[in-house]
Amino acid sequence: MHRRRAIIARRRRPAWGSTSASEDRASRVCTVVLLRRPGTAWPLILAGNRDERIDRAWLPPAAHWPGRPGVVGGLDCTAGGTWMALGRSGVVAAVLNRPGSLGPAIGKTSRGLLPLDAAEASSAETAVDRLMAQDAGAWRPFNLVVADRRSAFFLRGLGRGRPEAVPLDEGLTMVTAHDPNDLSSPRIRRHLPRFAQAPAPDPDRADWRSWETLLTDDDVGAAGIGEALRVPPVDGFGTVCASLVALAPTARHWRFCPAPPGLAPFQDINLPAAG
């Protein structure tokens, strides 16, 4: 087995930042793609590629935290947190670094605890309320996606003040190290239209092929490595694993690839009973 919601601004899409081709390394952080379809059988589908140092040890998603019953996530063996977690009440959360904030810092809490704290909540909205009461200075800058089948939010922490949150509308959202659907990001500019055109996964038919294939794209264009969704190994850093999560009123799925997607198959994660 492989071992590896500041006041919510009610606006459609945030535009809090920009990226450029000269920030290729900052863009090589992680990617989360989220599809919200309220009223359908599967109101939430989420995909994520995790980009990290290749030599940083980790374990696949499981119930690694006895003090957090019902929470499943991949384990970062260095800091004890996770990059993505799913809780018993159907809250899924994924954390991403913001530009220039790779790695730990003395005196700062690990950002890997943020998804765990969010996943323990009874709803995404409750999770965001709790997080927004915290001091963002406790962590290095972060982006955090928190969602359940009813709602979804993007949070950013800038290392000072309180975390800020924006609700994510129906449809497709892509997040990297910058802000949601920021088309100045080469990766978002290249891949957001591709996800928009591709068939959505159909968990009822066990058909995930379209998004699984999109997650394997490692093409590098004129903007350089910042375009790649599956980041090839460069200077000991790259995409190390991938996830696909689907939430329904009475069901949940998590499919996990324990390697750069395309180099190993996605497999279903055993999840505890919903609470």
PDB file of C-alpha atoms in Angstrom:
ATOM      1  CA  MET A   1       0.000   0.000   0.000  1.00  0.00           C
ATOM      2  CA  HIS A   2       1.231   3.508  -0.746  1.00  0.00           C
ATOM      3  CA  ARG A   3       2.093   5.496   2.454  1.00  0.00           C
ATOM      4  CA  ARG A   4       2.158   8.501   1.354  1.00  0.00           C
ATOM      5  CA  ARG A   5     -16.029  33.503   6.939  1.00  0.00           C
ATOM      6  CA  ALA A   6     -13.521  40.687   8.454  1.00  0.00           C
ATOM      7  CA  ILE A   7     -17.186  40.510   7.250  1.00  0.00           C
ATOM      8  CA  ILE A   8     -18.186  38.416   4.365  1.00  0.00           C
ATOM      9  CA  ALA A   9     -18.195  40.538   1.252  1.00  0.00           C
ATOM     10  CA  ARG A  10     -21.217  39.679  -0.790  1.00  0.00           C
ATOM     11  CA  ARG A  11     -19.740  39.832  -4.212  1.00  0.00           C
ATOM     12  CA  ARG A  12     -19.577  37.323  -6.978  1.00  0.00           C
ATOM     13  CA  ARG A  13     -15.856  36.841  -7.277  1.00  0.00           C
ATOM     14  CA  PRO A  14     -13.025  38.365  -5.256  1.00  0.00           C
ATOM     15  CA  ALA A  15     -10.210  40.109  -7.062  1.00  0.00           C
ATOM     16  CA  TRP A  16      -7.702  40.549  -4.270  1.00  0.00           C
ATOM     17  CA  GLY A  17      -4.537  39.972  -6.091  1.00  0.00           C
ATOM     18  CA  SER A  18      -2.787  39.099  -9.246  1.00  0.00           C
ATOM     19  CA  THR A  19      -0.067  36.843 -10.400  1.00  0.00           C
ATOM     20  CA  SER A  20       2.365  36.978 -13.248  1.00  0.00           C
ATOM     21  CA  ALA A  21       4.564  34.698 -15.242  1.00  0.00           C
ATOM     22  CA  SER A  22       7.527  35.909 -13.186  1.00  0.00           C
ATOM     23  CA  GLU A  23       5.954  34.328 -10.110  1.00  0.00           C
ATOM     24  CA  ASP A  24       6.143  30.786 -11.394  1.00  0.00           C
ATOM     25  CA  ARG A  25       7.539  29.382  -8.199  1.00  0.00           C
ATOM     26  CA  ALA A  26       4.862  31.097  -6.070  1.00  0.00           C
ATOM     27  CA  SER A  27       2.219  29.553  -8.299  1.00  0.00           C
ATOM     28  CA  ARG A  28       3.555  26.071  -7.663  1.00  0.00           C
ATOM     29  CA  VAL A  29       1.685  25.575  -4.416  1.00  0.00           C
ATOM     30  CA  CYS A  30      -1.518  23.565  -4.753  1.00  0.00           C
ATOM     31  CA  THR A  31      -4.718  23.692  -6.768  1.00  0.00           C
ATOM     32  CA  VAL A  32      -8.343  23.241  -5.698  1.00  0.00           C
ATOM     33  CA  VAL A  33     -11.228  23.065  -8.172  1.00  0.00           C
ATOM     34  CA  LEU A  34     -14.755  23.221  -6.781  1.00  0.00           C
ATOM     35  CA  LEU A  35     -18.069  22.692  -8.584  1.00  0.00           C
ATOM     36  CA  ARG A  36     -21.256  23.765  -6.794  1.00  0.00           C
ATOM     37  CA  ARG A  37     -24.573  22.483  -8.201  1.00  0.00           C
ATOM     38  CA  PRO A  38     -27.309  23.016  -5.596  1.00  0.00           C
ATOM     39  CA  GLY A  39     -30.412  20.956  -6.229  1.00  0.00           C
ATOM     40  CA  THR A  40     -28.575  18.135  -7.979  1.00  0.00           C
ATOM     41  CA  ALA A  41     -27.857  14.662  -6.684  1.00  0.00           C
ATOM     42  CA  TRP A  42     -24.254  15.686  -5.987  1.00  0.00           C
ATOM     43  CA  PRO A  43     -24.268  19.391  -4.968  1.00  0.00           C
ATOM     44  CA  LEU A  44     -20.524  19.559  -4.412  1.00  0.00           C
ATOM     45  CA  ILE A  45     -17.595  18.101  -6.298  1.00  0.00           C
ATOM     46  CA  LEU A  46     -14.052  19.092  -5.406  1.00  0.00           C
ATOM     47  CA  ALA A  47     -10.707  18.200  -6.916  1.00  0.00           C
ATOM     48  CA  GLY A  48      -7.244  19.008  -5.689  1.00  0.00           C
ATOM     49  CA  ASN A  49      -3.621  18.463  -6.638  1.00  0.00           C
ATOM     50  CA  ARG A  50      -1.209  18.736  -3.746  1.00  0.00           C
ATOM     51  CA  ASP A  51       2.143  20.342  -4.529  1.00  0.00           C
ATOM     52  CA  GLU A  52       4.843  19.941  -1.912  1.00  0.00           C
ATOM     53  CA  ARG A  53       8.465  19.110  -1.359  1.00  0.00           C
ATOM     54  CA  ILE A  54       8.930  15.610  -2.644  1.00  0.00           C
ATOM     55  CA  ASP A  55      10.941  14.564   0.390  1.00  0.00           C
ATOM     56  CA  ARG A  56       8.338  15.741   2.930  1.00  0.00           C
ATOM     57  CA  ALA A  57       6.821  12.584   4.387  1.00  0.00           C
ATOM     58  CA  TRP A  58       3.067  12.081   4.376  1.00  0.00           C
ATOM     59  CA  LEU A  59       0.434   9.352   4.669  1.00  0.00           C
ATOM     60  CA  PRO A  60      -2.753   8.853   2.630  1.00  0.00           C
ATOM     61  CA  PRO A  61      -6.151  10.014   3.931  1.00  0.00           C
ATOM     62  CA  ALA A  62      -7.366   8.128   6.975  1.00  0.00           C
ATOM     63  CA  ALA A  63      -8.592   8.800  10.529  1.00  0.00           C
ATOM     64  CA  HIS A  64      -5.125   9.796  11.754  1.00  0.00           C
ATOM     65  CA  TRP A  65      -6.266  11.966  14.706  1.00  0.00           C
ATOM     66  CA  PRO A  66      -7.880  10.042  17.608  1.00  0.00           C
ATOM     67  CA  GLY A  67      -8.803  13.332  19.270  1.00  0.00           C
ATOM     68  CA  ARG A  68     -10.833  14.333  16.205  1.00  0.00           C
ATOM     69  CA  PRO A  69     -13.292  11.457  15.756  1.00  0.00           C
ATOM     70  CA  GLY A  70     -14.792  11.151  12.304  1.00  0.00           C
ATOM     71  CA  VAL A  71     -12.222  13.413  10.619  1.00  0.00           C
ATOM     72  CA  VAL A  72     -10.328  11.916   7.701  1.00  0.00           C
ATOM     73  CA  GLY A  73      -7.391  13.523   5.936  1.00  0.00           C
ATOM     74  CA  GLY A  74      -3.912  12.954   4.632  1.00  0.00           C
ATOM     75  CA  LEU A  75      -1.258  13.214   7.334  1.00  0.00           C
ATOM     76  CA  ASP A  76       1.696  15.558   7.044  1.00  0.00           C
ATOM     77  CA  CYS A  77       4.224  13.608   9.061  1.00  0.00           C
ATOM     78  CA  THR A  78       6.381  16.689   9.688  1.00  0.00           C
ATOM     79  CA  ALA A  79       3.842  19.017  11.342  1.00  0.00           C
ATOM     80  CA  GLY A  80       1.010  16.592  12.132  1.00  0.00           C
ATOM     81  CA  GLY A  81      -1.674  18.416  10.157  1.00  0.00           C
ATOM     82  CA  THR A  82      -3.118  17.941   6.703  1.00  0.00           C
ATOM     83  CA  TRP A  83      -3.660  19.622   3.360  1.00  0.00           C
ATOM     84  CA  MET A  84      -7.282  18.411   3.057  1.00  0.00           C
ATOM     85  CA  ALA A  85      -9.802  16.982   5.527  1.00  0.00           C
ATOM     86  CA  LEU A  86     -13.371  15.702   5.499  1.00  0.00           C
ATOM     87  CA  GLY A  87     -15.498  15.530   8.622  1.00  0.00           C
ATOM     88  CA  ARG A  88     -18.371  13.390   9.754  1.00  0.00           C
ATOM     89  CA  SER A  89     -20.913  16.183   9.088  1.00  0.00           C
ATOM     90  CA  GLY A  90     -19.773  16.533   5.485  1.00  0.00           C
ATOM     91  CA  VAL A  91     -17.509  19.579   5.786  1.00  0.00           C
ATOM     92  CA  VAL A  92     -14.490  19.410   3.507  1.00  0.00           C
ATOM     93  CA  ALA A  93     -11.603  21.864   3.789  1.00  0.00           C
ATOM     94  CA  ALA A  94      -8.351  22.346   1.901  1.00  0.00           C
ATOM     95  CA  VAL A  95      -5.506  24.736   2.717  1.00  0.00           C
ATOM     96  CA  LEU A  96      -3.111  26.373   0.261  1.00  0.00           C
ATOM     97  CA  ASN A  97      -0.118  28.645   0.801  1.00  0.00           C
ATOM     98  CA  ARG A  98      -0.191  32.221  -0.464  1.00  0.00           C
ATOM     99  CA  PRO A  99       2.702  33.623  -2.505  1.00  0.00           C
ATOM    100  CA  GLY A 100       5.994  33.865  -0.708  1.00  0.00           C
ATOM    101  CA  SER A 101       4.859  31.792   2.262  1.00  0.00           C
ATOM    102  CA  LEU A 102       6.203  28.337   1.578  1.00  0.00           C
ATOM    103  CA  GLY A 103       7.364  26.407   4.584  1.00  0.00           C
ATOM    104  CA  PRO A 104       7.041  26.862   8.353  1.00  0.00           C
ATOM    105  CA  ALA A 105       8.054  29.864  10.451  1.00  0.00           C
ATOM    106  CA  ILE A 106       9.187  30.032  14.052  1.00  0.00           C
ATOM    107  CA  GLY A 107       6.355  30.994  16.377  1.00  0.00           C
ATOM    108  CA  LYS A 108       3.621  30.266  13.854  1.00  0.00           C
ATOM    109  CA  THR A 109       0.964  27.548  14.119  1.00  0.00           C
ATOM    110  CA  SER A 110       0.968  25.007  11.343  1.00  0.00           C
ATOM    111  CA  ARG A 111      -1.523  25.841   8.598  1.00  0.00           C
ATOM    112  CA  GLY A 112      -2.215  22.126   8.354  1.00  0.00           C
ATOM    113  CA  LEU A 113      -4.411  22.380  11.444  1.00  0.00           C
ATOM    114  CA  LEU A 114      -6.872  24.687   9.644  1.00  0.00           C
ATOM    115  CA  PRO A 115      -8.571  21.964   7.571  1.00  0.00           C
ATOM    116  CA  LEU A 116      -8.866  19.778  10.652  1.00  0.00           C
ATOM    117  CA  ASP A 117     -10.516  22.538  12.679  1.00  0.00           C
ATOM    118  CA  ALA A 118     -12.909  23.284   9.817  1.00  0.00           C
ATOM    119  CA  ALA A 119     -13.806  19.646   9.169  1.00  0.00           C
ATOM    120  CA  GLU A 120     -14.874  19.140  12.791  1.00  0.00           C
ATOM    121  CA  ALA A 121     -17.656  21.742  12.446  1.00  0.00           C
ATOM    122  CA  SER A 122     -21.319  20.886  11.903  1.00  0.00           C
ATOM    123  CA  SER A 123     -21.470  22.971   8.701  1.00  0.00           C
ATOM    124  CA  ALA A 124     -19.207  24.988   6.440  1.00  0.00           C
ATOM    125  CA  GLU A 125     -20.816  28.216   7.655  1.00  0.00           C
ATOM    126  CA  THR A 126     -20.153  27.303  11.283  1.00  0.00           C
ATOM    127  CA  ALA A 127     -16.568  26.445  10.464  1.00  0.00           C
ATOM    128  CA  VAL A 128     -16.009  29.795   8.759  1.00  0.00           C
ATOM    129  CA  ASP A 129     -17.597  31.735  11.628  1.00  0.00           C
ATOM    130  CA  ARG A 130     -15.186  30.073  14.041  1.00  0.00           C
ATOM    131  CA  LEU A 131     -12.130  30.635  11.913  1.00  0.00           C
ATOM    132  CA  MET A 132     -12.959  34.300  11.326  1.00  0.00           C
ATOM    133  CA  ALA A 133     -12.863  34.888  15.068  1.00  0.00           C
ATOM    134  CA  GLN A 134      -9.201  33.853  15.137  1.00  0.00           C
ATOM    135  CA  ASP A 135      -6.092  35.974  14.784  1.00  0.00           C
ATOM    136  CA  ALA A 136      -4.731  35.441  11.282  1.00  0.00           C
ATOM    137  CA  GLY A 137      -1.309  36.342  12.647  1.00  0.00           C
ATOM    138  CA  ALA A 138      -1.144  32.930  14.271  1.00  0.00           C
ATOM    139  CA  TRP A 139      -0.338  31.399  10.874  1.00  0.00           C
ATOM    140  CA  ARG A 140       1.740  32.233   7.867  1.00  0.00           C
ATOM    141  CA  PRO A 141      -0.446  33.560   4.995  1.00  0.00           C
ATOM    142  CA  PHE A 142      -2.936  31.020   3.714  1.00  0.00           C
ATOM    143  CA  ASN A 143      -5.879  30.359   1.441  1.00  0.00           C
ATOM    144  CA  LEU A 144      -8.556  28.011   2.706  1.00  0.00           C
ATOM    145  CA  VAL A 145     -11.509  26.481   0.892  1.00  0.00           C
ATOM    146  CA  VAL A 146     -14.325  25.274   3.181  1.00  0.00           C
ATOM    147  CA  ALA A 147     -17.451  23.645   1.781  1.00  0.00           C
ATOM    148  CA  ASP A 148     -20.310  21.274   2.379  1.00  0.00           C
ATOM    149  CA  ARG A 149     -23.233  20.304   0.187  1.00  0.00           C
ATOM    150  CA  ARG A 150     -25.118  23.532   1.069  1.00  0.00           C
ATOM    151  CA  SER A 151     -22.472  26.282   0.849  1.00  0.00           C
ATOM    152  CA  ALA A 152     -18.840  27.017   0.149  1.00  0.00           C
ATOM    153  CA  PHE A 153     -16.369  29.737   1.167  1.00  0.00           C
ATOM    154  CA  PHE A 154     -12.933  31.032   0.323  1.00  0.00           C
ATOM    155  CA  LEU A 155     -10.884  32.374   3.239  1.00  0.00           C
ATOM    156  CA  ARG A 156      -7.603  34.183   3.081  1.00  0.00           C
ATOM    157  CA  GLY A 157      -5.285  34.922   5.962  1.00  0.00           C
ATOM    158  CA  LEU A 158      -2.590  37.522   5.417  1.00  0.00           C
ATOM    159  CA  GLY A 159      -0.653  36.992   8.612  1.00  0.00           C
ATOM    160  CA  ARG A 160      -2.373  39.879  10.439  1.00  0.00           C
ATOM    161  CA  GLY A 161      -5.875  40.921  11.515  1.00  0.00           C
ATOM    162  CA  ARG A 162      -8.683  38.442  11.044  1.00  0.00           C
ATOM    163  CA  PRO A 163      -9.122  35.970   8.220  1.00  0.00           C
ATOM    164  CA  GLU A 164     -11.387  37.275   5.468  1.00  0.00           C
ATOM    165  CA  ALA A 165     -14.065  35.154   3.825  1.00  0.00           C
ATOM    166  CA  VAL A 166     -16.085  35.276   0.644  1.00  0.00           C
ATOM    167  CA  PRO A 167     -18.938  32.910  -0.224  1.00  0.00           C
ATOM    168  CA  LEU A 168     -18.448  30.994  -3.435  1.00  0.00           C
ATOM    169  CA  ASP A 169     -21.327  31.046  -5.886  1.00  0.00           C
ATOM    170  CA  GLU A 170     -22.811  28.194  -7.848  1.00  0.00           C
ATOM    171  CA  GLY A 171     -20.689  26.904 -10.656  1.00  0.00           C
ATOM    172  CA  LEU A 172     -16.977  26.396 -11.016  1.00  0.00           C
ATOM    173  CA  THR A 173     -14.240  27.943  -8.855  1.00  0.00           C
ATOM    174  CA  MET A 174     -10.503  27.399  -9.104  1.00  0.00           C
ATOM    175  CA  VAL A 175      -8.073  28.406  -6.355  1.00  0.00           C
ATOM    176  CA  THR A 176      -4.300  28.386  -6.333  1.00  0.00           C
ATOM    177  CA  ALA A 177      -1.880  30.463  -4.257  1.00  0.00           C
ATOM    178  CA  HIS A 178      -3.842  33.562  -5.241  1.00  0.00           C
ATOM    179  CA  ASP A 179      -7.570  34.331  -5.220  1.00  0.00           C
ATOM    180  CA  PRO A 180     -10.444  32.437  -6.801  1.00  0.00           C
ATOM    181  CA  ASN A 181     -10.721  32.475 -10.588  1.00  0.00           C
ATOM    182  CA  ASP A 182      -7.900  35.009 -10.927  1.00  0.00           C
ATOM    183  CA  LEU A 183      -7.280  34.861 -14.668  1.00  0.00           C
ATOM    184  CA  SER A 184      -3.923  36.565 -14.323  1.00  0.00           C
ATOM    185  CA  SER A 185      -2.757  33.241 -12.927  1.00  0.00           C
ATOM    186  CA  PRO A 186      -1.370  31.184 -15.824  1.00  0.00           C
ATOM    187  CA  ARG A 187      -2.652  27.985 -14.269  1.00  0.00           C
ATOM    188  CA  ILE A 188      -6.195  29.276 -13.807  1.00  0.00           C
ATOM    189  CA  ARG A 189      -6.205  30.935 -17.206  1.00  0.00           C
ATOM    190  CA  ARG A 190      -5.272  27.672 -18.867  1.00  0.00           C
ATOM    191  CA  HIS A 191      -7.275  25.161 -16.871  1.00  0.00           C
ATOM    192  CA  LEU A 192     -10.483  26.877 -15.712  1.00  0.00           C
ATOM    193  CA  PRO A 193     -11.964  26.770 -19.245  1.00  0.00           C
ATOM    194  CA  ARG A 194     -10.972  23.127 -19.532  1.00  0.00           C
ATOM    195  CA  PHE A 195     -12.836  22.160 -16.397  1.00  0.00           C
ATOM    196  CA  ALA A 196     -15.811  24.270 -17.529  1.00  0.00           C
ATOM    197  CA  GLN A 197     -15.993  22.375 -20.820  1.00  0.00           C
ATOM    198  CA  ALA A 198     -15.421  18.887 -19.430  1.00  0.00           C
ATOM    199  CA  PRO A 199     -18.215  16.616 -18.239  1.00  0.00           C
ATOM    200  CA  ALA A 200     -18.588  16.705 -14.478  1.00  0.00           C
ATOM    201  CA  PRO A 201     -17.835  13.502 -12.606  1.00  0.00           C
ATOM    202  CA  ASP A 202     -20.827  11.222 -12.089  1.00  0.00           C
ATOM    203  CA  PRO A 203     -20.334   9.410  -8.787  1.00  0.00           C
ATOM    204  CA  ASP A 204     -23.554   7.413  -9.252  1.00  0.00           C
ATOM    205  CA  ARG A 205     -21.946   5.781 -12.273  1.00  0.00           C
ATOM    206  CA  ALA A 206     -18.482   5.728 -10.774  1.00  0.00           C
ATOM    207  CA  ASP A 207     -17.397   7.920 -13.693  1.00  0.00           C
ATOM    208  CA  TRP A 208     -14.604  10.311 -12.687  1.00  0.00           C
ATOM    209  CA  ARG A 209     -12.561  10.010 -15.864  1.00  0.00           C
ATOM    210  CA  SER A 210     -12.837  13.563 -17.184  1.00  0.00           C
ATOM    211  CA  TRP A 211     -11.536  15.277 -14.060  1.00  0.00           C
ATOM    212  CA  GLU A 212      -9.011  12.552 -13.341  1.00  0.00           C
ATOM    213  CA  THR A 213      -7.572  13.188 -16.797  1.00  0.00           C
ATOM    214  CA  LEU A 214      -7.507  16.977 -16.341  1.00  0.00           C
ATOM    215  CA  LEU A 215      -5.535  16.614 -13.117  1.00  0.00           C
ATOM    216  CA  THR A 216      -2.747  14.851 -15.013  1.00  0.00           C
ATOM    217  CA  ASP A 217      -1.917  17.834 -17.279  1.00  0.00           C
ATOM    218  CA  ASP A 218       1.756  18.734 -16.898  1.00  0.00           C
ATOM    219  CA  ASP A 219       2.136  20.765 -20.091  1.00  0.00           C
ATOM    220  CA  VAL A 220       4.291  23.859 -19.808  1.00  0.00           C
ATOM    221  CA  GLY A 221       3.427  26.705 -22.190  1.00  0.00           C
ATOM    222  CA  ALA A 222       4.709  30.217 -22.776  1.00  0.00           C
ATOM    223  CA  ALA A 223       4.036  31.171 -19.152  1.00  0.00           C
ATOM    224  CA  GLY A 224       6.317  28.410 -17.964  1.00  0.00           C
ATOM    225  CA  ILE A 225       5.760  25.939 -15.204  1.00  0.00           C
ATOM    226  CA  GLY A 226       3.086  28.182 -13.701  1.00  0.00           C
ATOM    227  CA  GLU A 227       0.672  26.742 -16.278  1.00  0.00           C
ATOM    228  CA  ALA A 228       1.096  23.131 -15.237  1.00  0.00           C
ATOM    229  CA  LEU A 229      -1.632  21.549 -13.150  1.00  0.00           C
ATOM    230  CA  ARG A 230       0.451  18.512 -12.370  1.00  0.00           C
ATOM    231  CA  VAL A 231       3.711  20.218 -11.488  1.00  0.00           C
ATOM    232  CA  PRO A 232       6.754  18.244 -12.595  1.00  0.00           C
ATOM    233  CA  PRO A 233       9.595  17.804 -10.107  1.00  0.00           C
ATOM    234  CA  VAL A 234      11.768  20.925 -10.018  1.00  0.00           C
ATOM    235  CA  ASP A 235      14.308  21.644  -7.268  1.00  0.00           C
ATOM    236  CA  GLY A 236      12.794  18.908  -5.119  1.00  0.00           C
ATOM    237  CA  PHE A 237       9.251  20.273  -5.397  1.00  0.00           C
ATOM    238  CA  GLY A 238       6.238  19.079  -7.388  1.00  0.00           C
ATOM    239  CA  THR A 239       2.817  17.494  -7.349  1.00  0.00           C
ATOM    240  CA  VAL A 240       2.812  14.533  -4.992  1.00  0.00           C
ATOM    241  CA  CYS A 241      -0.825  13.365  -4.850  1.00  0.00           C
ATOM    242  CA  ALA A 242      -4.384  14.216  -5.876  1.00  0.00           C
ATOM    243  CA  SER A 243      -7.955  13.988  -4.552  1.00  0.00           C
ATOM    244  CA  LEU A 244     -11.521  13.961  -5.848  1.00  0.00           C
ATOM    245  CA  VAL A 245     -14.342  14.490  -3.319  1.00  0.00           C
ATOM    246  CA  ALA A 246     -18.102  14.388  -3.922  1.00  0.00           C
ATOM    247  CA  LEU A 247     -20.807  15.250  -1.370  1.00  0.00           C
ATOM    248  CA  ALA A 248     -24.505  14.393  -1.505  1.00  0.00           C
ATOM    249  CA  PRO A 249     -27.259  14.635   1.108  1.00  0.00           C
ATOM    250  CA  THR A 250     -26.789  11.008   2.123  1.00  0.00           C
ATOM    251  CA  ALA A 251     -23.465   9.976   0.623  1.00  0.00           C
ATOM    252  CA  ARG A 252     -19.813  10.990   0.365  1.00  0.00           C
ATOM    253  CA  HIS A 253     -16.953   9.867  -1.827  1.00  0.00           C
ATOM    254  CA  TRP A 254     -13.240  10.531  -1.638  1.00  0.00           C
ATOM    255  CA  ARG A 255     -11.009   9.188  -4.383  1.00  0.00           C
ATOM    256  CA  PHE A 256      -7.302   9.524  -3.828  1.00  0.00           C
ATOM    257  CA  CYS A 257      -4.247   9.137  -6.014  1.00  0.00           C
ATOM    258  CA  PRO A 258      -1.130   8.450  -3.896  1.00  0.00           C
ATOM    259  CA  ALA A 259       1.241   9.796  -6.563  1.00  0.00           C
ATOM    260  CA  PRO A 260       1.252  12.491  -9.220  1.00  0.00           C
ATOM    261  CA  PRO A 261      -2.043  11.828 -11.023  1.00  0.00           C
ATOM    262  CA  GLY A 262      -1.542   9.745 -14.101  1.00  0.00           C
ATOM    263  CA  LEU A 263       1.296   7.798 -12.487  1.00  0.00           C
ATOM    264  CA  ALA A 264      -0.934   5.751 -10.183  1.00  0.00           C
ATOM    265  CA  PRO A 265      -4.662   4.973 -10.119  1.00  0.00           C
ATOM    266  CA  PHE A 266      -7.216   6.815  -8.024  1.00  0.00           C
ATOM    267  CA  GLN A 267      -8.674   4.652  -5.277  1.00  0.00           C
ATOM    268  CA  ASP A 268     -11.679   5.032  -2.984  1.00  0.00           C
ATOM    269  CA  ILE A 269     -10.950   6.023   0.614  1.00  0.00           C
ATOM    270  CA  ASN A 270     -12.908   4.240   3.306  1.00  0.00           C
ATOM    271  CA  LEU A 271     -14.900   6.890   5.150  1.00  0.00           C
ATOM    272  CA  PRO A 272     -16.567   6.582   8.564  1.00  0.00           C
ATOM    273  CA  ALA A 273     -20.329   6.759   8.763  1.00  0.00           C
ATOM    274  CA  ALA A 274     -21.746  10.247   8.399  1.00  0.00           C
ATOM    275  CA  GLY A 275     -22.827  11.962  11.585  1.00  0.00           C
TER     276      GLY A 275
END
